[in-house]
CSV table of C-alpha atoms in Angstrom, one decimal:
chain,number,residue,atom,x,y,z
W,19,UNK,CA,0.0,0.0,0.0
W,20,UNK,CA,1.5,3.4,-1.2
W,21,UNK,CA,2.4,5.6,1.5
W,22,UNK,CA,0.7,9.1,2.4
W,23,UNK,CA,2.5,12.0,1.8
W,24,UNK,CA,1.9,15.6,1.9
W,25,UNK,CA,2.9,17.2,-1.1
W,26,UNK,CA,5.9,19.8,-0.9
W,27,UNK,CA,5.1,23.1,-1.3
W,28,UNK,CA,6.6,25.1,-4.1
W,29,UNK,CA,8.0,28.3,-4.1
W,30,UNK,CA,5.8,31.0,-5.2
W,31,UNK,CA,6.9,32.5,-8.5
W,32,UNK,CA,5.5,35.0,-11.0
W,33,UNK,CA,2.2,36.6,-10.0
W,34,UNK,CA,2.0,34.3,-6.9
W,35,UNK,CA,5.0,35.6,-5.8
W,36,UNK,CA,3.9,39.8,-6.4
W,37,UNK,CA,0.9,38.5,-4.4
W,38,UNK,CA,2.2,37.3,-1.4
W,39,UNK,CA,4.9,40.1,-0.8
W,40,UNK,CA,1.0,42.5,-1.1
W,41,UNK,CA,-0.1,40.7,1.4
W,42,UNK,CA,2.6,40.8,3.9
W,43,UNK,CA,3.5,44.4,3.4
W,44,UNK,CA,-0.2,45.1,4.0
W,45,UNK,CA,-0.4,42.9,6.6
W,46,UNK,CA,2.8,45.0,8.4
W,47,UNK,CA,1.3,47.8,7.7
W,48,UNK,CA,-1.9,47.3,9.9
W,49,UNK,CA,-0.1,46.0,12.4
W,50,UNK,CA,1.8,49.7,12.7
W,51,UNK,CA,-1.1,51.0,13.0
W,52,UNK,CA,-2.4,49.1,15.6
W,53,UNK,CA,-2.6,50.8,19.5
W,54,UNK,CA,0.9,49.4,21.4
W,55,UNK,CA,2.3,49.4,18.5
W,56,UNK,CA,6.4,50.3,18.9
W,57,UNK,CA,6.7,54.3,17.7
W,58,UNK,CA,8.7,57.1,19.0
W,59,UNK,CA,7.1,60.0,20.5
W,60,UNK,CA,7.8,63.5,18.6
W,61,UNK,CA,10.3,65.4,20.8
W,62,UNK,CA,8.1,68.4,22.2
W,63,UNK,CA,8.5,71.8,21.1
W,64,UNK,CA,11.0,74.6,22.5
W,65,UNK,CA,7.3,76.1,23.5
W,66,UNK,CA,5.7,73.1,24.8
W,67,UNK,CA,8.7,72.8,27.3
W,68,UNK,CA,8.6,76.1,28.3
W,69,UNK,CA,4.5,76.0,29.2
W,70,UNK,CA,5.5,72.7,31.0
W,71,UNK,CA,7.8,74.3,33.1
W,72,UNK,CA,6.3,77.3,33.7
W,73,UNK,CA,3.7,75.0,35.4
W,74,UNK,CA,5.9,73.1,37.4
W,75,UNK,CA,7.4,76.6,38.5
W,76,UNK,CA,3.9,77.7,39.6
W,77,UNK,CA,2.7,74.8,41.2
W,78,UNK,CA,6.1,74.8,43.3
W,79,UNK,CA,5.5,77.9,44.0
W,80,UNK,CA,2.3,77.2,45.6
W,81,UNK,CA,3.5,74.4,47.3
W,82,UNK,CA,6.3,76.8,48.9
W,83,UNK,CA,3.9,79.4,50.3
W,84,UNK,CA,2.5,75.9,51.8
W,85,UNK,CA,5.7,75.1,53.4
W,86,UNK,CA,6.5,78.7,54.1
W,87,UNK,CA,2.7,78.2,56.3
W,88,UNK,CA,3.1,74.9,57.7
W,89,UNK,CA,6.3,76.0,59.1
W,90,UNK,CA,4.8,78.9,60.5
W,91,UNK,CA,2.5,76.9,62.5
W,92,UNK,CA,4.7,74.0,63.0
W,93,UNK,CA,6.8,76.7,65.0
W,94,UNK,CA,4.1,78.0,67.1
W,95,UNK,CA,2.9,74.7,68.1
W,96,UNK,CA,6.2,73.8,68.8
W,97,UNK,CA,6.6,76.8,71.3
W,98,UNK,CA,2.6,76.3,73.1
W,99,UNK,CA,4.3,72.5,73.8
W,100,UNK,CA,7.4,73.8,75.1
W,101,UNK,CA,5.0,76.6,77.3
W,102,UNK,CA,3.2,73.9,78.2
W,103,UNK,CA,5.8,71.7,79.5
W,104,UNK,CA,6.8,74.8,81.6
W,105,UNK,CA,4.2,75.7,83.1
W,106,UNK,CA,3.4,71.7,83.9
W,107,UNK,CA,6.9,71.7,85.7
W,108,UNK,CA,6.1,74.9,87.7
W,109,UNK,CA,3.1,73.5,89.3
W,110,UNK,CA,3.9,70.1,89.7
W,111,UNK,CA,6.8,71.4,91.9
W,112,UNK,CA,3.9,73.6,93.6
W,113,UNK,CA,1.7,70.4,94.3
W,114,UNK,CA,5.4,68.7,95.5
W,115,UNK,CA,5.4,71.2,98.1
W,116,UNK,CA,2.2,70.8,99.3
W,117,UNK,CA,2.2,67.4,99.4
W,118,UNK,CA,5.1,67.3,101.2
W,119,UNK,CA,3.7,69.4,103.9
W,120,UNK,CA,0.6,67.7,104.5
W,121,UNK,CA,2.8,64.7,104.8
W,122,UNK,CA,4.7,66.0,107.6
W,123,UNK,CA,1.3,67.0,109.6
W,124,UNK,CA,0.4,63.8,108.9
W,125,UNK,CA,3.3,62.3,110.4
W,126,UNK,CA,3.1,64.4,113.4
W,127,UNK,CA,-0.6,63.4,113.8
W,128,UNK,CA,0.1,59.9,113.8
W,129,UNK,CA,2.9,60.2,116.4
W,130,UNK,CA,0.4,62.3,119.1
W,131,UNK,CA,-1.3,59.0,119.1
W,132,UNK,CA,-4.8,60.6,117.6
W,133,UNK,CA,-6.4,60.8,121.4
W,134,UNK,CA,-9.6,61.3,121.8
W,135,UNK,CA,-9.8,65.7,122.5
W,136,UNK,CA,-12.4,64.4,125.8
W,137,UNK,CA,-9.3,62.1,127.0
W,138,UNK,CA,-7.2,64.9,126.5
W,139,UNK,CA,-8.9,66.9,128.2
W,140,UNK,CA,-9.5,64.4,131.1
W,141,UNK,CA,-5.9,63.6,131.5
W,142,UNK,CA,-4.5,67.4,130.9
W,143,UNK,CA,-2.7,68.8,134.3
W,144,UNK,CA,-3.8,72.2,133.2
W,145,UNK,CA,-7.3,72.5,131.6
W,146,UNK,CA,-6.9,76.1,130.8
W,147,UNK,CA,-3.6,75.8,129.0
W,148,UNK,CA,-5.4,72.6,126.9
W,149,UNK,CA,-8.2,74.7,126.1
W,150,UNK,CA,-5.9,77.6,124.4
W,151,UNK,CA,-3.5,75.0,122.5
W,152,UNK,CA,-7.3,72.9,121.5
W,153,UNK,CA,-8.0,76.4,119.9
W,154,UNK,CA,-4.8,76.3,117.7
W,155,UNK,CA,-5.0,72.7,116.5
W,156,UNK,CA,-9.0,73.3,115.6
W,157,UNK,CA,-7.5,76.7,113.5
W,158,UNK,CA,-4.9,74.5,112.2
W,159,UNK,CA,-7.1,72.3,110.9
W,160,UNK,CA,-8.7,74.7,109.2
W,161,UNK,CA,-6.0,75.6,107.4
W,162,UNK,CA,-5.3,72.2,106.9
W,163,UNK,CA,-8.6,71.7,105.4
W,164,UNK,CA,-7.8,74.4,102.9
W,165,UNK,CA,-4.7,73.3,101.8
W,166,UNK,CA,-5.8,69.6,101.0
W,167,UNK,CA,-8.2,71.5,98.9
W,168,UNK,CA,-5.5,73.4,97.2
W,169,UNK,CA,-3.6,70.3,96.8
W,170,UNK,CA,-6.6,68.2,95.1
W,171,UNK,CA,-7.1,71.7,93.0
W,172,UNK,CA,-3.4,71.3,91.6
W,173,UNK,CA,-3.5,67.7,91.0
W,174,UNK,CA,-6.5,68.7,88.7
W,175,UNK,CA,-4.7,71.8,86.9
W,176,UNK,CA,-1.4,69.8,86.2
W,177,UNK,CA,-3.8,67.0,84.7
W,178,UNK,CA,-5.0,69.5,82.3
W,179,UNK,CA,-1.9,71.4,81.7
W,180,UNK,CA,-0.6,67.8,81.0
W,181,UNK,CA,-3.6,67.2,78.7
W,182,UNK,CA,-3.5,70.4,76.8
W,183,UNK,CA,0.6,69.6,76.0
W,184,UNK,CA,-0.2,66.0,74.8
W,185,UNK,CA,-2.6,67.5,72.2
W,186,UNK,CA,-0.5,70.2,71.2
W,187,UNK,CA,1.6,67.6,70.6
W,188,UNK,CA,-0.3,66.1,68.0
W,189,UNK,CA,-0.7,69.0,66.5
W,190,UNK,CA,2.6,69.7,66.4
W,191,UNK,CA,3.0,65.8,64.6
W,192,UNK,CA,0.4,66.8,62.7
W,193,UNK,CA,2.1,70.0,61.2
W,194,UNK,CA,5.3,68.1,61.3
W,195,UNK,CA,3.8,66.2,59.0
W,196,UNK,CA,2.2,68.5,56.3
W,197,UNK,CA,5.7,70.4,56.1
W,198,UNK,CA,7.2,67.3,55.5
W,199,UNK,CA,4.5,66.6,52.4
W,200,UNK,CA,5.2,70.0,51.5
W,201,UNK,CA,8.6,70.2,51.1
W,202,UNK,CA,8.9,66.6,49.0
W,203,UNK,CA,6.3,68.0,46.9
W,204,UNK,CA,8.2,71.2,45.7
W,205,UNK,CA,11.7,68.9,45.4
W,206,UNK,CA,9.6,67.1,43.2
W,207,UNK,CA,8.0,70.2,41.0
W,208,UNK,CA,11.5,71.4,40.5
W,209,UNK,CA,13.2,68.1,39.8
W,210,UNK,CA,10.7,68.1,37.1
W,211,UNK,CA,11.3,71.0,35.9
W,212,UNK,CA,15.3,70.7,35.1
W,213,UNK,CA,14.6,67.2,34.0
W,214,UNK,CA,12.0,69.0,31.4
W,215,UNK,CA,15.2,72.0,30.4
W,216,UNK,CA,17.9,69.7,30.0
W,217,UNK,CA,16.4,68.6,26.8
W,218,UNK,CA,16.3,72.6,25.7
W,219,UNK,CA,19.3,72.9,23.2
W,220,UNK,CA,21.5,75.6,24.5
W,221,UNK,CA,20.1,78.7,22.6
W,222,UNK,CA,16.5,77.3,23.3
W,223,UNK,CA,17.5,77.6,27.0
W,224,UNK,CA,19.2,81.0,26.7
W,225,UNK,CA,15.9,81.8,25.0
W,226,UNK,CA,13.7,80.7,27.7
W,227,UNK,CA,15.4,82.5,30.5
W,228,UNK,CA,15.5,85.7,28.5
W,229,UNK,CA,12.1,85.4,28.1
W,230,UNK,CA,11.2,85.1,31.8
W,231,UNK,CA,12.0,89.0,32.5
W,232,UNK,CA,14.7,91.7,32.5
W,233,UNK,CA,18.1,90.4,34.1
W,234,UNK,CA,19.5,91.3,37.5
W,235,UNK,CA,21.5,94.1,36.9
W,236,UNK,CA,18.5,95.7,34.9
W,237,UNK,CA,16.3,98.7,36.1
W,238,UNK,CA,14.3,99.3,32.5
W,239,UNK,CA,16.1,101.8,31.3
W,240,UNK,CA,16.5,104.3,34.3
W,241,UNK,CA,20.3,104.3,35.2
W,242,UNK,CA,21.3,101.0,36.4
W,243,UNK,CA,20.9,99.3,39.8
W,244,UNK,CA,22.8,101.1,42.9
W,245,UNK,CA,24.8,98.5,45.7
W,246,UNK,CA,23.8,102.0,48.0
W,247,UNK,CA,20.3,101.7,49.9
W,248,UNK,CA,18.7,104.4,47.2
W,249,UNK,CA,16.6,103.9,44.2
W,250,UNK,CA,17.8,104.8,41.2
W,251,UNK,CA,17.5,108.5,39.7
W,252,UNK,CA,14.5,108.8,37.7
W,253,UNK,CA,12.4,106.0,40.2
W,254,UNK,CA,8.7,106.9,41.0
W,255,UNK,CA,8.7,108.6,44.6
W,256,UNK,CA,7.4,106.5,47.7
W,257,UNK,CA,4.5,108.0,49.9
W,258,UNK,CA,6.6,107.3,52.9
W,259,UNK,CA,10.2,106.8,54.8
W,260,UNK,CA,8.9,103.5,55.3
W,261,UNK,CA,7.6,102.6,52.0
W,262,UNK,CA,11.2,104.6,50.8
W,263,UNK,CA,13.3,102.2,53.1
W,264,UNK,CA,11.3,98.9,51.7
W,265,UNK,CA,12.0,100.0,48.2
W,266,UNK,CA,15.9,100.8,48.7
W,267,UNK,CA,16.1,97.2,50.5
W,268,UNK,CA,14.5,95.6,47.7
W,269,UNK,CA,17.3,97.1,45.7
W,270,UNK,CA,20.1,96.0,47.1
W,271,UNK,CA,18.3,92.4,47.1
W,272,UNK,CA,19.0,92.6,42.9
W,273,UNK,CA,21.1,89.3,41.8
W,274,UNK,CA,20.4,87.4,45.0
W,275,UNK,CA,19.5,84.1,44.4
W,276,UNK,CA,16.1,82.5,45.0
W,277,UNK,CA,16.3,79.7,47.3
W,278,UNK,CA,12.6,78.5,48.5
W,279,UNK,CA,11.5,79.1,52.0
W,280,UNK,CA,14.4,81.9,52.1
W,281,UNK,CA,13.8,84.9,54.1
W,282,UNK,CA,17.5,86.3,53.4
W,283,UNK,CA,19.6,88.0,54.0
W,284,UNK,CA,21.7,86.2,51.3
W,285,UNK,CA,18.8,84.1,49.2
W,286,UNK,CA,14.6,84.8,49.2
W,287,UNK,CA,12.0,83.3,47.9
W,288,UNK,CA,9.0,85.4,47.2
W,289,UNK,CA,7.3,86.3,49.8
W,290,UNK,CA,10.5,85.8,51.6
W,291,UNK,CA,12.1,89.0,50.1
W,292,UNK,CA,8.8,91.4,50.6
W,293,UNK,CA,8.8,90.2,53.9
W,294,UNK,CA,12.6,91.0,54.8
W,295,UNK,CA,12.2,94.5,52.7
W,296,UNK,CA,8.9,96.0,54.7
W,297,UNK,CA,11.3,94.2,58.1
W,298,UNK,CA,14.1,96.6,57.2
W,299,UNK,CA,11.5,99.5,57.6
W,300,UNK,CA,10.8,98.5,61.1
W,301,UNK,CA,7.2,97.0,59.7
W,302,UNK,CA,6.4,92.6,60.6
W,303,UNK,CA,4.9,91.2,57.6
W,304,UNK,CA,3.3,87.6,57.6
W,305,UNK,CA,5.4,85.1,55.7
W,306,UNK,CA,3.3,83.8,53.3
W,307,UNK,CA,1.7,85.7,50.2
W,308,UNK,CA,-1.9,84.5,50.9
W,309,UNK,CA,-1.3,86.2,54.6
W,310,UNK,CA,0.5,88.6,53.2
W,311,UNK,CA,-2.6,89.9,51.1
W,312,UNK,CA,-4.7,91.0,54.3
W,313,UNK,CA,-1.5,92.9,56.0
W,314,UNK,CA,-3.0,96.2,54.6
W,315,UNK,CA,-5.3,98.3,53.1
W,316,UNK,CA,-5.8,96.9,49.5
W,317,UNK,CA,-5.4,99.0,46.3
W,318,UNK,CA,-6.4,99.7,42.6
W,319,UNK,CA,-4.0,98.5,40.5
W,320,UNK,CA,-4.4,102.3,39.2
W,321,UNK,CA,-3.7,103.4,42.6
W,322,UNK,CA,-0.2,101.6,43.0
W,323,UNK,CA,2.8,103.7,44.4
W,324,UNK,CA,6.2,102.5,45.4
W,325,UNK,CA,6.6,99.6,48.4
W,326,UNK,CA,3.2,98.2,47.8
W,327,UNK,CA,3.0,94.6,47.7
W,328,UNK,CA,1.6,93.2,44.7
W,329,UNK,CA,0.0,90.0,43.9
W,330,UNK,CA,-0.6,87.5,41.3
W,331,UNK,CA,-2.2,84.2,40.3
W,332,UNK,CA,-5.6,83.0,41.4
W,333,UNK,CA,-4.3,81.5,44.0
W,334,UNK,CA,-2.3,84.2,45.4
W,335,UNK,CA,1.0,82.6,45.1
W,336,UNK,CA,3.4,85.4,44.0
W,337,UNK,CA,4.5,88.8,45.3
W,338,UNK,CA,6.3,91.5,44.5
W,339,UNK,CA,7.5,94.7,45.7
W,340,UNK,CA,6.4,97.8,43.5
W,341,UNK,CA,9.0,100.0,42.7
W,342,UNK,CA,6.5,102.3,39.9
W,343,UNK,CA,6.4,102.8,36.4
W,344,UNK,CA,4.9,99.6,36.3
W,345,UNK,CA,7.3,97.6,37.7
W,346,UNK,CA,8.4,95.1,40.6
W,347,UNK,CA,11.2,93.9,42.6
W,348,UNK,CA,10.7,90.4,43.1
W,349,UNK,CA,12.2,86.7,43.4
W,350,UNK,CA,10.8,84.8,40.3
W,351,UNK,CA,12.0,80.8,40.7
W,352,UNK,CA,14.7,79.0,41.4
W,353,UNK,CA,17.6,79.5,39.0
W,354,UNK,CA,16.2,83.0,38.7
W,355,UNK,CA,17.9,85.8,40.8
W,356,UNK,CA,15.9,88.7,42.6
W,357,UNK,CA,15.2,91.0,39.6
W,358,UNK,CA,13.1,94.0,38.1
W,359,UNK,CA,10.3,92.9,35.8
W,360,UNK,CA,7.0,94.0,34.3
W,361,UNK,CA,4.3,93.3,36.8
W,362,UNK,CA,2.5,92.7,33.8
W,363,UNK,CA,4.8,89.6,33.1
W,364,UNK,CA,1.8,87.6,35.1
W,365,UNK,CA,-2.0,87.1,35.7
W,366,UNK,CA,-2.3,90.3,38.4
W,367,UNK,CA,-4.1,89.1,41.2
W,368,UNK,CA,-4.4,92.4,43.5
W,369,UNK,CA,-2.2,94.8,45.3
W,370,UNK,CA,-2.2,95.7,49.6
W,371,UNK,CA,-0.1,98.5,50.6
W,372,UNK,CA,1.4,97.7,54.2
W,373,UNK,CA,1.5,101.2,55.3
């Protein structure tokens, strides 16, 4: 019986041949276009980098002012424990005391035996002189009366003292915590952010930070910046010494570097340096900008004059100091030096003048 075998196939030739290689190409073709498929991503634009960044940049910014708050009240809950564990020392001493007295009345009560007052009386050689010293020891106890009520009165306060310390405590933990949060989140923003311009080409970069404002050692045109605690000739007047002595600080800030949660003297953030300029007029800002906002009376932005804060974003997460003519002092972002810009340069959010 023959065997069964599968006939060989031949090699496609000819027409067969223009067929098949159709087919496949098609078939390669479909699968390209098919979602998963292997394809490298168009490298984004010199523009789409910089919009990126520039929202990195704000939402570190944000997250700064947070930091710059949490730490606020991280440090204030810090010193309400530390008050706390003062004032629970002081009057557990007090109650010591106290305690220790009654103990030693106590003492001497037990070693007079306790006799019955009658017996006392019975047995006493001279009645008269019992009478007088009976008279004492009932005033005594009196006051001994009163100062076991003191003493049960201080075991309660030092309980709540105690109490109120081991809740600030949590919410000193608590803020602990947020700052914490705070601070990885802006590490994170800005990591992002240099990850995002190291793939800017040189010029691109150069182009980018030009964009972002006039440079340090610019005043727009009006003579230059002075090391010396004076504007510049030609700068709009300020309404006050005060207002005069913010503005001059501000000034000598020029070139410094930004350094989040900076309050100076040799790096600021933003709030940091309006804060340290309206200090060196003898005025206490708040630290952050969204406290910063309330600290005076707020004005027009037609009504602006030299040393008023000013105030942008919707969220109220960048300040400057206004120096007039339409410009700012201020500490932009990280790689950014304290600089003079437009305070058009930004969505304006309002303006407070401190005094």
């Amino acid at each position: 019986m023959a065997a069964h075998r599968k006939p060989k196939r031949r090699p496609y030739t000819g027409s067969a041949a223009r067929t098949a290689a159709t087919l496949a190409f098609a078939g390669a073709a479909t699968a390209a276009a098919l979602p998963g498929s292997a394809h490298a991503d168009p490298a984004p634009t010199p523009a789409q980098v910089k919009a990126e960044v520039d929202r990195l940049y704000r939402e570190a910014e944000v997250a700064t002012e947070q930091y710059n708050g949490a730490k606020v009240k991280a440090a204030a809950a810090e010193k309400s424990v530390d008050a706390l564990r003062d004032e629970a020392a002081r009057r557990t001493e007090r109650l010591n005391a106290a305690r220790d007295a009654l103990g030693s009345y106590a003492a001497a009560q037990y070693r007079s035996g306790g006799i019955d007052p009658a017996v006392q009386l019975a047995l006493s050689s001279d009645p008269d002189q019992y009478l007088q010293r009976a008279s004492y020891v009932e005033r005594a106890g009196l006051r001994r009366a009163t100062e076991v009520r003191t003493v049960q009165r201080q075991v309660a306060d030092v309980a709540q003292v105690r109490a109120e310390a081991a809740g600030q405590l949590t919410e000193l933990a608590s803020r602990q915590a947020a700052l914490k949060e705070h601070k990885a989140t802006v590490r994170t923003k800005l990591a992002e952010a240099r990850q995002l311009l190291a793939r800017l080409s040189p010029a691109d970069r150069a182009s980018y930070e030009a964009s972002e404002g006039a440079s340090p050692a610019s005043d727009g045109g009006r003579g230059g910046v002075h090391a010396g605690r004076s504007a510049p000739r030609g700068s709009a007047q300020a309404p006050n010494s005060r207002a005069a002595a913010a503005v001059a600080f501000a000034y000598t800030a020029l070139g410094k570097p930004y350094v989040w949660g900076a309050t100076g003297p040799s790096s600021f953030d933003c709030s940091g340096l309006t804060q340290a300029a309206w200090r060196s007029a003898g005025v206490s800002l708040p630290r952050t900008t969204y406290t910063q906002i309330g600290a005076g009376t707020r004005v027009s932005r037609s009504e602006l004059a030299p040393g008023d804060l000013v105030f942008f974003y919707s969220g109220i997460s960048h300040v400057g100091l206004y120096i007039g003519n339409g410009q700012m002092i201020h500490a932009p972002r990280p790689g950014a030096p304290v600089r003079i810009a437009p305070i058009d340069q930004m969505p304006f959010a309002g303006a407070t003048r401190v005094a």
